[in-house]
Amino acid sequence: PVTGLASARGYGEPLTGKLGPPDGANFVSVLLGNPEDLYLLATDAGYGFICAFDDLVSRNKAGKLVLAVPDRARILPPLPVTGLETDRLAAVGSGGRLLLFAAKDLPRLSKGKGNKILDLPGEERLAALTLVPPGRGVVLAAGKRDLKLKPADLENYAGERGRRGKPLPRGFQRVERVTVAPIAQQNNQNPAIQQWLGEIGLDQPQIVQHAERADRINQLVQPPPVSSQPLDHPIGGGDRQRDQQKPGGETDRDVRSLG
């Protein structure tokens, strides 16, 4: 239970204080969830399965064996499964191939090696995984370059579980990670928002220029023109009216020369 963990500031309590891993073991991930929550466990050998959080719970300080790891393989960070019936799994191999298939095609197990996710010939490894909700795209990162695949683009990589997948474009043969693309804003489809943007001068696309290198980004945004007329705003209107009624046009806010 997490109630036993320290709540003060600092580095926290060592995990070895609660757990007794074998010699040479290292911690890949720390999970927090309810007994019925689902997680996808996989190795870079290309195998994996879906289990419940309750399957990972152990009363023994040494833990229990859940995922069978082949020789020279490593465990990938577990993925929370929130839409088993609708989400699809995007798997990228070290050879630069991408495969997309339904997450429910993976078996539900309490322990074991799992089923084949991606066909990996030779020394290839499973480089990255992510679960893609319906109507969402992905972003592939390879070095300092990113490739965004829209939902329609992803359909070109759809196939059956355990297949080879299709090659990615040139320059993205060594993908380091894959993430779900953020939801695009749909402000231009709302007439009320579009009218408001037009009133403040932001209804037209803004010019944004940036360098290719992430550390040399230089964004230039053209601001809307500023009106020379005073704004008709209810706040402060009483002070402006009193200033205009003073004889000679003098106000408390007049700036005069000291000479």
PDB file of C-alpha atoms in Angstrom:
ATOM      1  CA  PRO A   1       0.000   0.000   0.000  1.00  0.00           C
ATOM      2  CA  VAL A   2       1.215   3.528  -0.825  1.00  0.00           C
ATOM      3  CA  THR A   3       0.121   4.739   2.600  1.00  0.00           C
ATOM      4  CA  GLY A   4       3.353   3.309   3.965  1.00  0.00           C
ATOM      5  CA  LEU A   5       5.543   5.538   1.802  1.00  0.00           C
ATOM      6  CA  ALA A   6       7.131   8.706   3.143  1.00  0.00           C
ATOM      7  CA  SER A   7       5.179  11.895   2.435  1.00  0.00           C
ATOM      8  CA  ALA A   8       7.866  14.479   3.254  1.00  0.00           C
ATOM      9  CA  ARG A   9       9.996  16.322   0.717  1.00  0.00           C
ATOM     10  CA  GLY A  10      13.275  14.990  -0.584  1.00  0.00           C
ATOM     11  CA  TYR A  11      14.372  11.983  -2.606  1.00  0.00           C
ATOM     12  CA  GLY A  12      11.776   9.745  -1.017  1.00  0.00           C
ATOM     13  CA  GLU A  13      12.174   6.307   0.503  1.00  0.00           C
ATOM     14  CA  PRO A  14      14.389   3.773  -1.321  1.00  0.00           C
ATOM     15  CA  LEU A  15      12.370   1.091  -3.106  1.00  0.00           C
ATOM     16  CA  THR A  16      14.719  -1.512  -1.682  1.00  0.00           C
ATOM     17  CA  GLY A  17      13.323  -0.632   1.718  1.00  0.00           C
ATOM     18  CA  LYS A  18      10.010  -2.176   0.689  1.00  0.00           C
ATOM     19  CA  LEU A  19      11.215  -4.673  -1.918  1.00  0.00           C
ATOM     20  CA  GLY A  20      13.980  -7.230  -2.111  1.00  0.00           C
ATOM     21  CA  PRO A  21      14.982  -7.570  -5.801  1.00  0.00           C
ATOM     22  CA  PRO A  22      17.584 -10.176  -6.768  1.00  0.00           C
ATOM     23  CA  ASP A  23      21.182  -9.185  -7.389  1.00  0.00           C
ATOM     24  CA  GLY A  24      21.696  -7.301 -10.652  1.00  0.00           C
ATOM     25  CA  ALA A  25      18.013  -6.367 -11.060  1.00  0.00           C
ATOM     26  CA  ASN A  26      16.935  -2.805 -11.804  1.00  0.00           C
ATOM     27  CA  PHE A  27      13.588  -1.030 -11.656  1.00  0.00           C
ATOM     28  CA  VAL A  28      12.004  -0.297 -15.056  1.00  0.00           C
ATOM     29  CA  SER A  29       8.788   1.385 -13.945  1.00  0.00           C
ATOM     30  CA  VAL A  30       6.612   2.114 -10.917  1.00  0.00           C
ATOM     31  CA  LEU A  31       2.847   1.651 -11.290  1.00  0.00           C
ATOM     32  CA  LEU A  32      -0.069   2.896  -9.224  1.00  0.00           C
ATOM     33  CA  GLY A  33      -3.587   1.666  -9.914  1.00  0.00           C
ATOM     34  CA  ASN A  34      -6.730  -0.179  -8.910  1.00  0.00           C
ATOM     35  CA  PRO A  35      -7.013  -3.980  -8.952  1.00  0.00           C
ATOM     36  CA  GLU A  36      -9.122  -3.964 -12.127  1.00  0.00           C
ATOM     37  CA  ASP A  37      -6.886  -1.595 -14.139  1.00  0.00           C
ATOM     38  CA  LEU A  38      -5.278  -3.123 -17.226  1.00  0.00           C
ATOM     39  CA  TYR A  39      -1.655  -2.840 -18.346  1.00  0.00           C
ATOM     40  CA  LEU A  40       0.265  -4.005 -21.393  1.00  0.00           C
ATOM     41  CA  LEU A  41       3.532  -5.783 -20.584  1.00  0.00           C
ATOM     42  CA  ALA A  42       6.064  -6.386 -23.370  1.00  0.00           C
ATOM     43  CA  THR A  43       9.741  -6.952 -24.084  1.00  0.00           C
ATOM     44  CA  ASP A  44      11.876  -5.644 -26.919  1.00  0.00           C
ATOM     45  CA  ALA A  45      11.994  -9.215 -28.220  1.00  0.00           C
ATOM     46  CA  GLY A  46       8.551  -8.452 -29.700  1.00  0.00           C
ATOM     47  CA  TYR A  47       6.256 -10.356 -27.308  1.00  0.00           C
ATOM     48  CA  GLY A  48       3.686  -9.152 -24.816  1.00  0.00           C
ATOM     49  CA  PHE A  49       0.275  -9.528 -23.205  1.00  0.00           C
ATOM     50  CA  ILE A  50      -2.330  -7.620 -21.197  1.00  0.00           C
ATOM     51  CA  CYS A  51      -2.837  -8.220 -17.501  1.00  0.00           C
ATOM     52  CA  ALA A  52      -4.734  -6.681 -14.603  1.00  0.00           C
ATOM     53  CA  PHE A  53      -3.035  -4.626 -11.932  1.00  0.00           C
ATOM     54  CA  ASP A  54      -4.150  -7.195  -9.399  1.00  0.00           C
ATOM     55  CA  ASP A  55      -2.021  -9.789 -11.228  1.00  0.00           C
ATOM     56  CA  LEU A  56       1.077  -7.768 -10.351  1.00  0.00           C
ATOM     57  CA  VAL A  57       0.391  -7.534  -6.633  1.00  0.00           C
ATOM     58  CA  SER A  58       2.494  -9.758  -4.373  1.00  0.00           C
ATOM     59  CA  ARG A  59       2.721 -10.147  -0.625  1.00  0.00           C
ATOM     60  CA  ASN A  60       6.291 -11.332  -0.848  1.00  0.00           C
ATOM     61  CA  LYS A  61       9.037  -8.752  -0.532  1.00  0.00           C
ATOM     62  CA  ALA A  62      10.903 -10.477  -3.361  1.00  0.00           C
ATOM     63  CA  GLY A  63       7.911 -10.031  -5.676  1.00  0.00           C
ATOM     64  CA  LYS A  64       6.757 -12.651  -8.152  1.00  0.00           C
ATOM     65  CA  LEU A  65       7.553 -13.627 -11.725  1.00  0.00           C
ATOM     66  CA  VAL A  66       4.982 -12.164 -14.141  1.00  0.00           C
ATOM     67  CA  LEU A  67       6.724 -11.496 -17.449  1.00  0.00           C
ATOM     68  CA  ALA A  68       9.058 -14.081 -18.977  1.00  0.00           C
ATOM     69  CA  VAL A  69      11.969 -12.240 -20.584  1.00  0.00           C
ATOM     70  CA  PRO A  70      13.920 -14.007 -23.368  1.00  0.00           C
ATOM     71  CA  ASP A  71      17.697 -14.016 -23.354  1.00  0.00           C
ATOM     72  CA  ARG A  72      19.334 -10.654 -24.164  1.00  0.00           C
ATOM     73  CA  ALA A  73      15.939  -8.933 -24.138  1.00  0.00           C
ATOM     74  CA  ARG A  74      14.800  -6.085 -21.935  1.00  0.00           C
ATOM     75  CA  ILE A  75      11.428  -5.067 -20.514  1.00  0.00           C
ATOM     76  CA  LEU A  76       9.652  -2.085 -22.060  1.00  0.00           C
ATOM     77  CA  PRO A  77       7.803   0.389 -19.810  1.00  0.00           C
ATOM     78  CA  PRO A  78       4.256  -0.910 -19.141  1.00  0.00           C
ATOM     79  CA  LEU A  79       1.394   0.875 -20.906  1.00  0.00           C
ATOM     80  CA  PRO A  80      -1.948   1.567 -19.205  1.00  0.00           C
ATOM     81  CA  VAL A  81      -4.836   0.150 -21.250  1.00  0.00           C
ATOM     82  CA  THR A  82      -7.909   2.370 -20.935  1.00  0.00           C
ATOM     83  CA  GLY A  83      -9.766   1.426 -24.135  1.00  0.00           C
ATOM     84  CA  LEU A  84      -9.233  -2.277 -24.712  1.00  0.00           C
ATOM     85  CA  GLU A  85     -12.120  -2.601 -27.193  1.00  0.00           C
ATOM     86  CA  THR A  86     -11.338   0.543 -29.194  1.00  0.00           C
ATOM     87  CA  ASP A  87      -7.618   1.378 -28.922  1.00  0.00           C
ATOM     88  CA  ARG A  88      -4.998   0.098 -31.330  1.00  0.00           C
ATOM     89  CA  LEU A  89      -1.375  -0.705 -30.648  1.00  0.00           C
ATOM     90  CA  ALA A  90       1.330   1.041 -32.676  1.00  0.00           C
ATOM     91  CA  ALA A  91       4.562  -0.991 -32.654  1.00  0.00           C
ATOM     92  CA  VAL A  92       7.829   0.245 -34.183  1.00  0.00           C
ATOM     93  CA  GLY A  93      10.807  -2.018 -34.826  1.00  0.00           C
ATOM     94  CA  SER A  94      14.453  -1.030 -34.851  1.00  0.00           C
ATOM     95  CA  GLY A  95      14.473  -1.764 -38.588  1.00  0.00           C
ATOM     96  CA  GLY A  96      12.206   1.215 -39.275  1.00  0.00           C
ATOM     97  CA  ARG A  97       8.861  -0.574 -39.708  1.00  0.00           C
ATOM     98  CA  LEU A  98       5.528   0.304 -38.141  1.00  0.00           C
ATOM     99  CA  LEU A  99       2.560  -1.990 -37.478  1.00  0.00           C
ATOM    100  CA  LEU A 100      -0.868  -0.984 -36.200  1.00  0.00           C
ATOM    101  CA  PHE A 101      -3.396  -3.515 -34.914  1.00  0.00           C
ATOM    102  CA  ALA A 102      -6.223  -3.791 -32.372  1.00  0.00           C
ATOM    103  CA  ALA A 103      -5.102  -3.955 -28.748  1.00  0.00           C
ATOM    104  CA  LYS A 104      -7.720  -6.602 -28.000  1.00  0.00           C
ATOM    105  CA  ASP A 105      -5.826  -9.005 -30.298  1.00  0.00           C
ATOM    106  CA  LEU A 106      -3.283  -9.461 -27.521  1.00  0.00           C
ATOM    107  CA  PRO A 107      -4.148 -12.144 -24.940  1.00  0.00           C
ATOM    108  CA  ARG A 108      -5.236 -11.495 -21.358  1.00  0.00           C
ATOM    109  CA  LEU A 109      -2.786 -13.366 -19.127  1.00  0.00           C
ATOM    110  CA  SER A 110      -1.736 -13.295 -15.504  1.00  0.00           C
ATOM    111  CA  LYS A 111       1.850 -14.262 -16.366  1.00  0.00           C
ATOM    112  CA  GLY A 112       3.973 -15.633 -19.196  1.00  0.00           C
ATOM    113  CA  LYS A 113       5.779 -14.544 -22.336  1.00  0.00           C
ATOM    114  CA  GLY A 114       2.767 -13.382 -24.296  1.00  0.00           C
ATOM    115  CA  ASN A 115       2.107 -13.434 -28.020  1.00  0.00           C
ATOM    116  CA  LYS A 116       4.126 -11.984 -30.852  1.00  0.00           C
ATOM    117  CA  ILE A 117       3.520  -8.277 -31.380  1.00  0.00           C
ATOM    118  CA  LEU A 118       5.868  -7.595 -34.269  1.00  0.00           C
ATOM    119  CA  ASP A 119       7.916  -9.891 -36.513  1.00  0.00           C
ATOM    120  CA  LEU A 120      11.569  -9.041 -35.870  1.00  0.00           C
ATOM    121  CA  PRO A 121      14.074 -10.873 -38.068  1.00  0.00           C
ATOM    122  CA  GLY A 122      17.729 -11.158 -37.156  1.00  0.00           C
ATOM    123  CA  GLU A 123      18.952  -8.775 -34.473  1.00  0.00           C
ATOM    124  CA  GLU A 124      16.059  -6.323 -34.763  1.00  0.00           C
ATOM    125  CA  ARG A 125      14.270  -5.225 -31.607  1.00  0.00           C
ATOM    126  CA  LEU A 126      10.949  -3.708 -30.675  1.00  0.00           C
ATOM    127  CA  ALA A 127      11.905  -0.043 -30.314  1.00  0.00           C
ATOM    128  CA  ALA A 128       8.694   1.674 -29.173  1.00  0.00           C
ATOM    129  CA  LEU A 129       5.054   1.044 -28.345  1.00  0.00           C
ATOM    130  CA  THR A 130       1.995   3.184 -27.742  1.00  0.00           C
ATOM    131  CA  LEU A 131      -1.773   2.721 -27.588  1.00  0.00           C
ATOM    132  CA  VAL A 132      -3.689   4.917 -30.028  1.00  0.00           C
ATOM    133  CA  PRO A 133      -7.296   5.918 -29.260  1.00  0.00           C
ATOM    134  CA  PRO A 134      -9.795   6.226 -32.148  1.00  0.00           C
ATOM    135  CA  GLY A 135      -9.371   9.329 -34.300  1.00  0.00           C
ATOM    136  CA  ARG A 136      -5.874  10.142 -33.007  1.00  0.00           C
ATOM    137  CA  GLY A 137      -2.529  10.227 -34.784  1.00  0.00           C
ATOM    138  CA  VAL A 138       0.998   9.557 -33.552  1.00  0.00           C
ATOM    139  CA  VAL A 139       4.318  11.394 -33.454  1.00  0.00           C
ATOM    140  CA  LEU A 140       7.488   9.429 -34.193  1.00  0.00           C
ATOM    141  CA  ALA A 141      10.775  10.794 -32.842  1.00  0.00           C
ATOM    142  CA  ALA A 142      14.083   9.904 -34.501  1.00  0.00           C
ATOM    143  CA  GLY A 143      16.957  11.992 -33.197  1.00  0.00           C
ATOM    144  CA  LYS A 144      16.030  15.649 -33.587  1.00  0.00           C
ATOM    145  CA  ARG A 145      13.393  14.954 -36.218  1.00  0.00           C
ATOM    146  CA  ASP A 146       9.713  14.243 -35.637  1.00  0.00           C
ATOM    147  CA  LEU A 147       7.213  12.673 -37.998  1.00  0.00           C
ATOM    148  CA  LYS A 148       3.505  13.215 -37.382  1.00  0.00           C
ATOM    149  CA  LEU A 149       1.153  10.627 -38.834  1.00  0.00           C
ATOM    150  CA  LYS A 150      -2.487  11.643 -39.021  1.00  0.00           C
ATOM    151  CA  PRO A 151      -5.247   9.063 -38.471  1.00  0.00           C
ATOM    152  CA  ALA A 152      -5.627   8.630 -42.235  1.00  0.00           C
ATOM    153  CA  ASP A 153      -1.861   8.093 -42.604  1.00  0.00           C
ATOM    154  CA  LEU A 154      -1.873   5.465 -39.871  1.00  0.00           C
ATOM    155  CA  GLU A 155      -4.288   3.307 -41.849  1.00  0.00           C
ATOM    156  CA  ASN A 156      -1.474   2.573 -44.297  1.00  0.00           C
ATOM    157  CA  TYR A 157       0.325   0.685 -41.509  1.00  0.00           C
ATOM    158  CA  ALA A 158      -2.664  -1.311 -40.240  1.00  0.00           C
ATOM    159  CA  GLY A 159      -2.298  -5.076 -40.322  1.00  0.00           C
ATOM    160  CA  GLU A 160      -2.551  -8.295 -38.357  1.00  0.00           C
ATOM    161  CA  ARG A 161      -0.766  -8.839 -35.072  1.00  0.00           C
ATOM    162  CA  GLY A 162       2.667 -10.439 -35.435  1.00  0.00           C
ATOM    163  CA  ARG A 163       3.274  -9.227 -38.981  1.00  0.00           C
ATOM    164  CA  ARG A 164       6.362  -7.437 -40.290  1.00  0.00           C
ATOM    165  CA  GLY A 165       4.780  -4.015 -40.635  1.00  0.00           C
ATOM    166  CA  LYS A 166       5.444  -1.460 -43.348  1.00  0.00           C
ATOM    167  CA  PRO A 167       8.592   0.678 -43.725  1.00  0.00           C
ATOM    168  CA  LEU A 168       8.557   4.258 -42.511  1.00  0.00           C
ATOM    169  CA  PRO A 169       9.787   7.157 -44.694  1.00  0.00           C
ATOM    170  CA  ARG A 170      13.509   7.649 -45.183  1.00  0.00           C
ATOM    171  CA  GLY A 171      15.150   9.325 -42.218  1.00  0.00           C
ATOM    172  CA  PHE A 172      12.970   7.540 -39.675  1.00  0.00           C
ATOM    173  CA  GLN A 173      14.591   4.127 -39.706  1.00  0.00           C
ATOM    174  CA  ARG A 174      15.756   4.495 -36.102  1.00  0.00           C
ATOM    175  CA  VAL A 175      12.721   5.624 -34.141  1.00  0.00           C
ATOM    176  CA  GLU A 176      13.428   6.255 -30.468  1.00  0.00           C
ATOM    177  CA  ARG A 177       9.883   6.795 -29.243  1.00  0.00           C
ATOM    178  CA  VAL A 178       6.294   7.064 -30.425  1.00  0.00           C
ATOM    179  CA  THR A 179       3.597   9.108 -28.691  1.00  0.00           C
ATOM    180  CA  VAL A 180      -0.044   9.921 -29.339  1.00  0.00           C
ATOM    181  CA  ALA A 181      -0.438  13.249 -31.135  1.00  0.00           C
ATOM    182  CA  PRO A 182      -2.284  15.964 -29.180  1.00  0.00           C
ATOM    183  CA  ILE A 183      -5.841  16.751 -30.158  1.00  0.00           C
ATOM    184  CA  ALA A 184      -5.898  19.490 -32.793  1.00  0.00           C
ATOM    185  CA  GLN A 185      -7.843  22.598 -31.889  1.00  0.00           C
ATOM    186  CA  GLN A 186     -11.138  22.995 -33.741  1.00  0.00           C
ATOM    187  CA  ASN A 187     -11.745  26.681 -32.996  1.00  0.00           C
ATOM    188  CA  ASN A 188     -12.401  27.573 -36.627  1.00  0.00           C
ATOM    189  CA  GLN A 189     -15.443  25.292 -36.680  1.00  0.00           C
ATOM    190  CA  ASN A 190     -17.214  27.316 -33.982  1.00  0.00           C
ATOM    191  CA  PRO A 191     -18.833  30.468 -35.473  1.00  0.00           C
ATOM    192  CA  ALA A 192     -18.898  32.313 -32.132  1.00  0.00           C
ATOM    193  CA  ILE A 193     -15.192  31.722 -31.517  1.00  0.00           C
ATOM    194  CA  GLN A 194     -14.359  32.591 -35.127  1.00  0.00           C
ATOM    195  CA  GLN A 195     -16.214  35.922 -34.784  1.00  0.00           C
ATOM    196  CA  TRP A 196     -14.374  36.712 -31.564  1.00  0.00           C
ATOM    197  CA  LEU A 197     -11.016  35.937 -33.186  1.00  0.00           C
ATOM    198  CA  GLY A 198     -11.898  38.301 -36.030  1.00  0.00           C
ATOM    199  CA  GLU A 199     -12.690  41.138 -33.610  1.00  0.00           C
ATOM    200  CA  ILE A 200      -9.269  40.908 -31.987  1.00  0.00           C
ATOM    201  CA  GLY A 201      -7.409  40.433 -35.269  1.00  0.00           C
ATOM    202  CA  LEU A 202      -6.501  36.758 -34.901  1.00  0.00           C
ATOM    203  CA  ASP A 203      -8.813  35.290 -37.519  1.00  0.00           C
ATOM    204  CA  GLN A 204      -5.951  34.972 -40.013  1.00  0.00           C
ATOM    205  CA  PRO A 205      -3.092  32.462 -39.633  1.00  0.00           C
ATOM    206  CA  GLN A 206      -0.105  33.906 -37.806  1.00  0.00           C
ATOM    207  CA  ILE A 207       3.339  33.726 -39.387  1.00  0.00           C
ATOM    208  CA  VAL A 208       5.621  31.483 -37.357  1.00  0.00           C
ATOM    209  CA  GLN A 209       9.168  30.795 -38.491  1.00  0.00           C
ATOM    210  CA  HIS A 210      11.531  28.548 -36.624  1.00  0.00           C
ATOM    211  CA  ALA A 211      14.959  27.027 -37.121  1.00  0.00           C
ATOM    212  CA  GLU A 212      15.399  23.329 -37.737  1.00  0.00           C
ATOM    213  CA  ARG A 213      17.439  22.799 -34.592  1.00  0.00           C
ATOM    214  CA  ALA A 214      15.407  22.755 -31.414  1.00  0.00           C
ATOM    215  CA  ASP A 215      17.948  24.900 -29.571  1.00  0.00           C
ATOM    216  CA  ARG A 216      17.775  27.685 -32.168  1.00  0.00           C
ATOM    217  CA  ILE A 217      14.047  28.193 -32.426  1.00  0.00           C
ATOM    218  CA  ASN A 218      13.116  31.768 -33.281  1.00  0.00           C
ATOM    219  CA  GLN A 219       9.403  32.397 -33.446  1.00  0.00           C
ATOM    220  CA  LEU A 220       8.145  35.599 -35.040  1.00  0.00           C
ATOM    221  CA  VAL A 221       4.460  36.279 -34.586  1.00  0.00           C
ATOM    222  CA  GLN A 222       2.881  39.327 -36.209  1.00  0.00           C
ATOM    223  CA  PRO A 223       0.702  40.984 -33.550  1.00  0.00           C
ATOM    224  CA  PRO A 224      -2.634  42.575 -34.522  1.00  0.00           C
ATOM    225  CA  PRO A 225      -2.642  46.378 -35.118  1.00  0.00           C
ATOM    226  CA  VAL A 226      -3.281  48.509 -32.038  1.00  0.00           C
ATOM    227  CA  SER A 227      -6.116  51.019 -32.376  1.00  0.00           C
ATOM    228  CA  SER A 228      -5.346  54.682 -31.601  1.00  0.00           C
ATOM    229  CA  GLN A 229      -8.887  55.247 -30.291  1.00  0.00           C
ATOM    230  CA  PRO A 230      -9.538  54.724 -26.580  1.00  0.00           C
ATOM    231  CA  LEU A 231     -11.315  51.498 -25.777  1.00  0.00           C
ATOM    232  CA  ASP A 232     -14.929  51.803 -24.693  1.00  0.00           C
ATOM    233  CA  HIS A 233     -14.541  49.705 -21.594  1.00  0.00           C
ATOM    234  CA  PRO A 234     -16.892  49.929 -18.601  1.00  0.00           C
ATOM    235  CA  ILE A 235     -14.004  49.777 -16.130  1.00  0.00           C
ATOM    236  CA  GLY A 236     -12.587  53.251 -15.457  1.00  0.00           C
ATOM    237  CA  GLY A 237     -15.270  54.977 -17.506  1.00  0.00           C
ATOM    238  CA  GLY A 238     -16.256  57.227 -14.609  1.00  0.00           C
ATOM    239  CA  ASP A 239     -12.734  58.622 -14.212  1.00  0.00           C
ATOM    240  CA  ARG A 240     -12.455  59.328 -17.943  1.00  0.00           C
ATOM    241  CA  GLN A 241     -15.770  61.173 -17.945  1.00  0.00           C
ATOM    242  CA  ARG A 242     -14.759  63.374 -14.993  1.00  0.00           C
ATOM    243  CA  ASP A 243     -11.431  64.184 -16.689  1.00  0.00           C
ATOM    244  CA  GLN A 244     -13.187  65.346 -19.849  1.00  0.00           C
ATOM    245  CA  GLN A 245     -15.536  67.639 -17.889  1.00  0.00           C
ATOM    246  CA  LYS A 246     -12.749  69.698 -16.231  1.00  0.00           C
ATOM    247  CA  PRO A 247     -12.358  73.222 -17.663  1.00  0.00           C
ATOM    248  CA  GLY A 248      -9.433  73.895 -19.906  1.00  0.00           C
ATOM    249  CA  GLY A 249      -9.047  70.259 -20.711  1.00  0.00           C
ATOM    250  CA  GLU A 250      -6.719  69.806 -17.746  1.00  0.00           C
ATOM    251  CA  THR A 251      -6.795  66.496 -15.957  1.00  0.00           C
ATOM    252  CA  ASP A 252      -5.025  64.916 -13.053  1.00  0.00           C
ATOM    253  CA  ARG A 253      -3.222  62.798 -15.610  1.00  0.00           C
ATOM    254  CA  ASP A 254      -1.750  65.729 -17.643  1.00  0.00           C
ATOM    255  CA  VAL A 255       2.044  65.541 -17.952  1.00  0.00           C
ATOM    256  CA  ARG A 256       3.653  68.995 -17.677  1.00  0.00           C
ATOM    257  CA  SER A 257       7.214  70.165 -18.179  1.00  0.00           C
ATOM    258  CA  LEU A 258       9.207  71.157 -15.082  1.00  0.00           C
ATOM    259  CA  GLY A 259      10.913  74.002 -17.006  1.00  0.00           C
TER     260      GLY A 259
END
